[in-house]
Coordinates of C-alpha atoms in Angstrom, one line a residue:
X1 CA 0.0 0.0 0.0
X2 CA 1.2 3.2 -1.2
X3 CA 1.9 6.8 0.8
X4 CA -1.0 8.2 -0.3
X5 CA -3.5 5.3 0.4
X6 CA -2.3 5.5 3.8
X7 CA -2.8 8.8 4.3
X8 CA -6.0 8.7 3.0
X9 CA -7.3 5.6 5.1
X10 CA -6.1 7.3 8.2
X11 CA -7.6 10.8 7.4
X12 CA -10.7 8.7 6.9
X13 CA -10.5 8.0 10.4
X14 CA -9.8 11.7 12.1
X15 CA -12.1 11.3 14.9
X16 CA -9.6 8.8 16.6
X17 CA -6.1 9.2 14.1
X18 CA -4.0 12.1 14.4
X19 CA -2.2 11.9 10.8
X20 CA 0.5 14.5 10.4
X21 CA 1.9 15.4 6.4
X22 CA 4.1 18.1 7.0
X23 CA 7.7 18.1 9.8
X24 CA 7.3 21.4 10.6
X25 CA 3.6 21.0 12.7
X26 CA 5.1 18.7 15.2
X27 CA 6.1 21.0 17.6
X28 CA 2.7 22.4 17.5
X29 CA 1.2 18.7 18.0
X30 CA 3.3 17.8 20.9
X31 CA 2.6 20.7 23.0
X32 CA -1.4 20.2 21.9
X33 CA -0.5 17.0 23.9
X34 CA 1.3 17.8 26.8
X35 CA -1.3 19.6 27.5
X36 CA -4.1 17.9 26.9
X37 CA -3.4 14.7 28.4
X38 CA -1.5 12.7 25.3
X39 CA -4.2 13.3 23.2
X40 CA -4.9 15.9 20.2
X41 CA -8.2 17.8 19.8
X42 CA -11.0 16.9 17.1
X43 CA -10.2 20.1 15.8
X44 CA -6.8 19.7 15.1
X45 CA -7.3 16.3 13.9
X46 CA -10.5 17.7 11.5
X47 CA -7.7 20.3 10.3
X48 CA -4.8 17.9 9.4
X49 CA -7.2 15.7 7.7
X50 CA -8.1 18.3 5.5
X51 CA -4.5 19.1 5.0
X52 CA -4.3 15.2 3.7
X53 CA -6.4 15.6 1.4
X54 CA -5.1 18.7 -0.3
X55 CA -2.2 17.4 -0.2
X56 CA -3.2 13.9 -1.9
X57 CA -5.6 15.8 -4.6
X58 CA -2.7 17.8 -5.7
X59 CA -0.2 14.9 -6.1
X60 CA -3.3 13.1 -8.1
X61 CA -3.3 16.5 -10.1
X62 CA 0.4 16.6 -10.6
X63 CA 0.0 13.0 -12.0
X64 CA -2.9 13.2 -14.5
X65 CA -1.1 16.8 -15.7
X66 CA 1.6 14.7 -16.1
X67 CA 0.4 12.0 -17.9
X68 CA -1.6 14.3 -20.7
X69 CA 1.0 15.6 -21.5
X70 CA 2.4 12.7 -22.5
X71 CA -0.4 11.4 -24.1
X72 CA -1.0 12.6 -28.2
X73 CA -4.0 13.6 -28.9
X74 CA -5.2 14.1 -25.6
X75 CA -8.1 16.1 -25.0
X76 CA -7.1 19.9 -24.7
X77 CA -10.5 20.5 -23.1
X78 CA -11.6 16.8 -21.0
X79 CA -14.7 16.6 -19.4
X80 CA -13.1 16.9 -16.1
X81 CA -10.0 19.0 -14.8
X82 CA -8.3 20.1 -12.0
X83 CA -5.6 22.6 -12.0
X84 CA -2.8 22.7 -9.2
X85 CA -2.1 26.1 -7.4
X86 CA 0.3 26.7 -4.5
X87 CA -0.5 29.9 -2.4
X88 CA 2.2 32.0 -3.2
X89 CA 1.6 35.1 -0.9
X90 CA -1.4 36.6 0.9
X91 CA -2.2 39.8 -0.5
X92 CA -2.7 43.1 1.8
X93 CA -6.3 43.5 -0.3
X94 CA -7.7 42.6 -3.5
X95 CA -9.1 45.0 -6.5
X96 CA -10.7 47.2 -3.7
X97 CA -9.6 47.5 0.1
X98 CA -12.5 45.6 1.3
X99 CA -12.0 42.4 -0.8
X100 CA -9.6 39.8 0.1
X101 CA -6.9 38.1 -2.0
X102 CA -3.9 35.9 -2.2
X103 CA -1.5 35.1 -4.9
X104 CA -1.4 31.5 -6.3
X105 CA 1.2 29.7 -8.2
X106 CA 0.5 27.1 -11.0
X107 CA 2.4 24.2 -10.8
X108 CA 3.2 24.0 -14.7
X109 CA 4.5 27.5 -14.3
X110 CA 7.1 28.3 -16.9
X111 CA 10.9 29.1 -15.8
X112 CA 10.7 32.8 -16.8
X113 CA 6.9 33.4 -16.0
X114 CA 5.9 36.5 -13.7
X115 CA 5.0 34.1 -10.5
X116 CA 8.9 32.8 -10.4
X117 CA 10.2 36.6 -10.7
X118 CA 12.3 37.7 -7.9
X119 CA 11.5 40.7 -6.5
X120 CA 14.9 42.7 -6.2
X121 CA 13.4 45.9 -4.2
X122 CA 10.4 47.6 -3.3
X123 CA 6.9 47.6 -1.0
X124 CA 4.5 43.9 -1.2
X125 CA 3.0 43.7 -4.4
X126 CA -0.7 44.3 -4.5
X127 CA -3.6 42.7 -6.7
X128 CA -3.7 45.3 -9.0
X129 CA 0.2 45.3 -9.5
X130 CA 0.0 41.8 -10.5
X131 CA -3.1 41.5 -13.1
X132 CA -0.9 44.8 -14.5
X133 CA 2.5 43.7 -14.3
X134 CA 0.8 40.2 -16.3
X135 CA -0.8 42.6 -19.2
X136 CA 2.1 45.2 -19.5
X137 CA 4.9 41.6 -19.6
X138 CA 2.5 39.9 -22.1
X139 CA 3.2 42.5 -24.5
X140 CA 6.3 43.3 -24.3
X141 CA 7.8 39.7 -24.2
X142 CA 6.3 39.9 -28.3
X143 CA 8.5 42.0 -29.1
X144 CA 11.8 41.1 -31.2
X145 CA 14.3 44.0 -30.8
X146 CA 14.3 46.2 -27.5
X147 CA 11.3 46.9 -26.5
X148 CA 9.3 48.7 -23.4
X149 CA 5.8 49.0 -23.0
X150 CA 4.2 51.5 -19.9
X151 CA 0.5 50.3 -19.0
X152 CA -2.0 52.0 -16.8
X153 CA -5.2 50.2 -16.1
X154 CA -4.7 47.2 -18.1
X155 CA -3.9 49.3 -21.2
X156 CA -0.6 50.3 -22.8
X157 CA -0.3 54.3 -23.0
X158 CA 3.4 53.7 -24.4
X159 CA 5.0 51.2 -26.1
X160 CA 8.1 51.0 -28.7
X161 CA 11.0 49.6 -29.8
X162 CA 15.1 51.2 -30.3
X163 CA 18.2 50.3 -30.8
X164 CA 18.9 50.4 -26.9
X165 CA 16.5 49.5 -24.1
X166 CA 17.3 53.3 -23.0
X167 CA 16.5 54.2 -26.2
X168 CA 13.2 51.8 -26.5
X169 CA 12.3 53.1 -22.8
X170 CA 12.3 56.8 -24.2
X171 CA 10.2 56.4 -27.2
X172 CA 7.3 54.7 -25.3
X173 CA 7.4 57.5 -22.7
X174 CA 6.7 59.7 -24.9
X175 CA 3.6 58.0 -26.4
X176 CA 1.8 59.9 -23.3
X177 CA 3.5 61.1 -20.9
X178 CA 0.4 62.4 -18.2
X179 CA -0.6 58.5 -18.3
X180 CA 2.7 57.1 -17.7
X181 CA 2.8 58.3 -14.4
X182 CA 2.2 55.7 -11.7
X183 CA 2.6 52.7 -14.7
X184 CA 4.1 49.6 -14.8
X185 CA 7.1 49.4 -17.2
X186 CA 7.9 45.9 -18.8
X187 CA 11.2 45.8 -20.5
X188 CA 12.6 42.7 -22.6
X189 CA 16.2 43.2 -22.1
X190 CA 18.9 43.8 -19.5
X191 CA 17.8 47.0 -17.7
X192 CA 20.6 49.2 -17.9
X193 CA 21.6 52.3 -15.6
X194 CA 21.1 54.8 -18.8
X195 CA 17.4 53.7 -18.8
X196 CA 17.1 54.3 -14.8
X197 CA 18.7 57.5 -15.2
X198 CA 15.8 58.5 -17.8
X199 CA 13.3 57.7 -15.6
X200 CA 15.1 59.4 -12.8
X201 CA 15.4 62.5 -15.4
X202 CA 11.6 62.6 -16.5
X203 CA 10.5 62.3 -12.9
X204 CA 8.5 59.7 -13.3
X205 CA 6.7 57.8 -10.4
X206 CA 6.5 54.0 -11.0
X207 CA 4.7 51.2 -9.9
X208 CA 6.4 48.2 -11.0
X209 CA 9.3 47.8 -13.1
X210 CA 9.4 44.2 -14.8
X211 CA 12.4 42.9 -17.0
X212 CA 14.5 39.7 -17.3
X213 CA 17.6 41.3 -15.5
X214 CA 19.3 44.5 -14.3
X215 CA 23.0 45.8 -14.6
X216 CA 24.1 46.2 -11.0
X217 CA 24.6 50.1 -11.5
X218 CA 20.9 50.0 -12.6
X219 CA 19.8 48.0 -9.3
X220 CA 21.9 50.5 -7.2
X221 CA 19.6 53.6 -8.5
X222 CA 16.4 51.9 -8.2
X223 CA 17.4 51.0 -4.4
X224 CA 17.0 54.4 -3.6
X225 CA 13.4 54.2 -4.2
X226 CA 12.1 52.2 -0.9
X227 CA 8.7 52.0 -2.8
X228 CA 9.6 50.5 -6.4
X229 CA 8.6 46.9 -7.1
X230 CA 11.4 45.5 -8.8
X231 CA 11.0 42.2 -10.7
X232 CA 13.5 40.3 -12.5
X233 CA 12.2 37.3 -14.6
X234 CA 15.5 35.9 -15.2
X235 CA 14.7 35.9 -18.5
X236 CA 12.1 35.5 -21.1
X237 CA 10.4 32.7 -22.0
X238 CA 7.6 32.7 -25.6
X239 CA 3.7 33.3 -24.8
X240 CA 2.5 30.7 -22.4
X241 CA 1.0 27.9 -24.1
X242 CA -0.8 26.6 -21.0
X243 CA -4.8 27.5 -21.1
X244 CA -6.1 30.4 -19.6
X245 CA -8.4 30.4 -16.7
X246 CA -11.4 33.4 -16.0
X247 CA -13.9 32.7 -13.5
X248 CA -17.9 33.3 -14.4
X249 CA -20.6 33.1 -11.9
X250 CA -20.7 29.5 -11.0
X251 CA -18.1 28.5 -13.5
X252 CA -14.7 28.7 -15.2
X253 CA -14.0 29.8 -19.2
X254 CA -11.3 27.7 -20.2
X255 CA -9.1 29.0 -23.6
X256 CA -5.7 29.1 -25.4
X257 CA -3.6 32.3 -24.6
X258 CA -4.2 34.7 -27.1
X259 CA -0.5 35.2 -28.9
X260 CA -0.3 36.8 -32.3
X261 CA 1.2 33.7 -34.5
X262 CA -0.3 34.4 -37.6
X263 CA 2.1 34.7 -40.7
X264 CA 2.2 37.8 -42.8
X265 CA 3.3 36.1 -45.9
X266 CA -0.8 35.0 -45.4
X267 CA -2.1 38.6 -44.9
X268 CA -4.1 40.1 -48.0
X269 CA -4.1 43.8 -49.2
X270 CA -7.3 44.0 -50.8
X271 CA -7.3 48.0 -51.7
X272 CA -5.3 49.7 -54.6
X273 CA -2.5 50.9 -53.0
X274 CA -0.1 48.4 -51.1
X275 CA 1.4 48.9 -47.9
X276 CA 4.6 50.7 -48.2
X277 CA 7.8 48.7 -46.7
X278 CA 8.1 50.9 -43.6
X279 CA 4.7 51.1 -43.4
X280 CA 4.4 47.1 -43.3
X281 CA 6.8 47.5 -40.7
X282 CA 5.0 49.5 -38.6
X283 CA 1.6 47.6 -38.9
X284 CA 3.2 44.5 -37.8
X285 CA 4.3 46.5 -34.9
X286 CA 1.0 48.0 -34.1
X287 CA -0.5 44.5 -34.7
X288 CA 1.6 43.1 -31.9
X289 CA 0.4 45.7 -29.2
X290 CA -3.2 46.3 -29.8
X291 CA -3.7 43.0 -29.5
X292 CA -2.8 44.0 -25.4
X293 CA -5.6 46.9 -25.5
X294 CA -8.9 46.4 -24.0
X295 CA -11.5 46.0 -26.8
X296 CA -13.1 47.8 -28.6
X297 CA -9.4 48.8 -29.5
X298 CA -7.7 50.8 -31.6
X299 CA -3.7 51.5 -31.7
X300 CA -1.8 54.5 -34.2
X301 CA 1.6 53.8 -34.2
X302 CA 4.6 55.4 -35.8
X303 CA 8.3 54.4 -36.2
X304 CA 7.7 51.3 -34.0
X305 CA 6.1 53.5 -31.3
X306 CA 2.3 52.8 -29.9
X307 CA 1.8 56.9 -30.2
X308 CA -1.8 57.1 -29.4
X309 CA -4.1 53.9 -27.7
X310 CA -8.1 53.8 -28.0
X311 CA -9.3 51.7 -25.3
X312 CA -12.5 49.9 -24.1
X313 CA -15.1 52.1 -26.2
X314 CA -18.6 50.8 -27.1
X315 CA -18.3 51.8 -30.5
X316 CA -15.3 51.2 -32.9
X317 CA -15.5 55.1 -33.7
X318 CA -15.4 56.5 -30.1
X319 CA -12.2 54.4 -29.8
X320 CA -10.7 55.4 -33.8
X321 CA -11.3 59.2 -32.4
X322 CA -9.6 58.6 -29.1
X323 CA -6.6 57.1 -30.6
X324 CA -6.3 59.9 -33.4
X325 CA -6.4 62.4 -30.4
X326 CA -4.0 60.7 -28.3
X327 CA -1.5 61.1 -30.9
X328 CA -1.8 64.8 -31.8
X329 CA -0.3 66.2 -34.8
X330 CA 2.1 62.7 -34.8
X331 CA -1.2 60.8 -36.3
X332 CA -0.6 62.3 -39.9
X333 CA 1.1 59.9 -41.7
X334 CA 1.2 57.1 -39.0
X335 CA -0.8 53.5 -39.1
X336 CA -3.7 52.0 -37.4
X337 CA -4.6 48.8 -36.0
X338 CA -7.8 47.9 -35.2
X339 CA -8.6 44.4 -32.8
X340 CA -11.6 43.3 -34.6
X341 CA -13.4 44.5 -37.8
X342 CA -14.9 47.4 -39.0
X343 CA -18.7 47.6 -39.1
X344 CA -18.9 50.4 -40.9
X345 CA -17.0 53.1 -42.8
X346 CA -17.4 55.7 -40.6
X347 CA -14.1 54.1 -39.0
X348 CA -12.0 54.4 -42.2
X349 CA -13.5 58.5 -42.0
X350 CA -12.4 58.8 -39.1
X351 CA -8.7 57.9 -39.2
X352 CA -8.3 59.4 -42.6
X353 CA -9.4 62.7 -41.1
X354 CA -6.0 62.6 -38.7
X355 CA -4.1 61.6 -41.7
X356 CA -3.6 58.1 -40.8
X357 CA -2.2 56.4 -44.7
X358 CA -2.3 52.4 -43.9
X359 CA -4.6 50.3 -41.4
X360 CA -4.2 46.5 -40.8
X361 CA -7.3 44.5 -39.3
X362 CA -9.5 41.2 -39.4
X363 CA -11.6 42.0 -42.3
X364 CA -14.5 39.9 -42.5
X365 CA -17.6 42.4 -42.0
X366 CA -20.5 41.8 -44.3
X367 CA -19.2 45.4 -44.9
X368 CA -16.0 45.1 -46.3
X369 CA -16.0 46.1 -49.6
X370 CA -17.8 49.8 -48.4
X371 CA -14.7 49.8 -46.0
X372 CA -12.4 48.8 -48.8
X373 CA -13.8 51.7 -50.9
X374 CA -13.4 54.3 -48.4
X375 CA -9.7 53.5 -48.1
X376 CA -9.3 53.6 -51.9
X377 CA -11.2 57.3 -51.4
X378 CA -8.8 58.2 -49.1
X379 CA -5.3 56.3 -50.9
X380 CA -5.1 54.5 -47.1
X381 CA -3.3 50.8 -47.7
X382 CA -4.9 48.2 -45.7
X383 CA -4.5 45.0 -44.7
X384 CA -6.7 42.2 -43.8
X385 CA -5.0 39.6 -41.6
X386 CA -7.9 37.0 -40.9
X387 CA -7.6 36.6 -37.2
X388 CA -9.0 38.7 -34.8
X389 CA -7.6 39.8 -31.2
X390 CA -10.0 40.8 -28.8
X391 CA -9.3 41.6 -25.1
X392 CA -12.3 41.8 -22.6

């Protein structure tokens, strides 16, 4: 008979067994007995039962993870799953003051994932810090050359690529500068001192600052900010392939981590005038991060730089306006991307109004062709990729 079974059998029996899984509660047990006559209490014994059988359900869990994934053509969606989380750290409070929280770990966990960073400086991180730090990482780990990305809110008010992560770090501050304060910063590359210093020399109050690693002159700057959550990843591993979990009332959505894989040599240009070869460039850029923005959303980008974000709008205009806005006299000649679809034309008004001269999207509206006409109105290139990216 196995460890297991015999933990089990004599958890079974708690009203008159006293079964112990973990070293470090027998000092706890033995004084329970000394003073209480040799014996343990029912509620102690209730409790370590319990621990038994969290303990034996997760080394069942560990095995049947185990053994799918070593199974081909197992089912990525079986009729019944369990997924394995250690508690990683209480949290001080959840979204709000007044709800509770903790922080859990998945077993499968990649190396490089946000739940094995070590935090190098700074306060606890809070709830919000986290579901942040995940968006604002998840972009920026996309991202082939240096790249930074500064989120507020779940949405990314700068993003860009440079030559240097200094250099990557100041382009994306400058997207918008007002929202960057009190951001997360998510950086795929050695931080380096220069790119502290920047901060340092903008003023700028942050949050969390997330990358794989950080030269020692950089870690010596950001240590004389007591408050800055400093993460270092270690390094930085492709989009998690493991499903992604959202709780409903009563229930759990289960789906594959949204990553954008498609190939551009698939793409189709269906108005008159083509893309340009920087303009490609940028799209494919742009395509990347709005993919990170809160639907209905729409991202103007110029020179590999996210220049003006339209979040979480009801309609596909109010969020083609927004974005226009946020990018100021920049928009003329820049590119859009757009998450999803257009409905209508007015969309394709809209950006050509700020001068935006390419657009990449879906396509697929029983509206395409008016869309595909407006552009040709306007000389805007566009490009339909087939696969659509929203983010609720």
């Amino acid at each position: 008979i196995g460890g297991p079974s015999m933990l089990r059998s004599a958890a079974k029996n708690h009203e008159s067994v006293t079964v112990v899984t973990d070293p470090s509660c027998y000092d706890d047990i033995l004084a329970e007995m000394r003073g209480n006559g040799g014996a343990t209490t029912l509620e102690t014994r209730r409790a370590l039962a319990l621990e038994v059988f969290r303990t034996t359900g997760a080394y069942d869990t560990a095995i049947a993870t185990w053994l799918a994934s070593k199974l081909n053509g197992a089912d990525k969606f079986p009729e019944k799953t369990s997924i394995q989380l250690v508690k990683q750290q209480d949290l001080r409070y959840g979204e709000n003051p007044h709800q509770e929280a903790a922080f859990y770990r998945r077993s499968t966990a990649s190396e490089h994932s946000l739940v094995n960073a070590e935090q190098l400086n700074g306060k606890p991180l809070s709830y919000n810090n986290l579901l942040d730090t995940d968006a604002c990482w998840a972009i920026v780990r996309e991202f082939d050359a240096p790249g930074v990305v500064i989120l507020k809110h779940q949405n990314p008010c700068g993003s860009a690529e440079g030559s240097t992560i200094a250099e990557a770090f100041d382009r994306a501050f400058a997207c918008d500068k007002k929202s960057a304060f009190g951001g997360i910063i998510a950086a795929n590359r050695t931080v380096t001192a220069e790119m502290v210093r920047h901060i340092d020399d903008n003023e700028l109050f942050v949050e969390v600052l997330v990358a794989p690693d950080f030269e020692p002159d950089a870690i010596e700057l950001l240590r004389q900010k007591p408050n800055l959550r400093v993460l270092a990843t270690g390094g930085v591993d492709k989009p998690d392939t493991e499903p992604e979990y959202r709780t409903v009332d009563g229930g759990m959505l289960v789906q594959d981590v949204d990553v954008v894989a498609e190939d551009p040599a698939a793409f189709t240009v269906p108005t008159e005038r083509k893309p340009s070869e920087a303009e490609m460039d940028d799209l494919l850029f742009a395509w990347k991060v709005v993919k990170g923005v809160k639907s209905n959303a729409i991202l103007v980008a110029k020179n590999h730089a996210g220049i003006g974000m339209g979040p979480g709008q009801p309609n596909r205009v109010d969020s083609c306006e927004l974005a226009c806005k946020r990018a100021g006299e920049a928009c003329k000649g820049a590119v859009a991307a757009s998450d999803a679809f257009f409905p209508f034309r007015d969309n394709i008004d809209v950006l050509a109004s700020y001068g935006i001269t390419a657009i990449i999207q879906p396509g697929g509206s029983i509206r395409d062709e008016e869309c595909i006409e407006a552009c040709n109105e306007f000389g805007i290139a566009m490009v339909f990729t087939g696969h659509r990216h929203f983010r609720h």
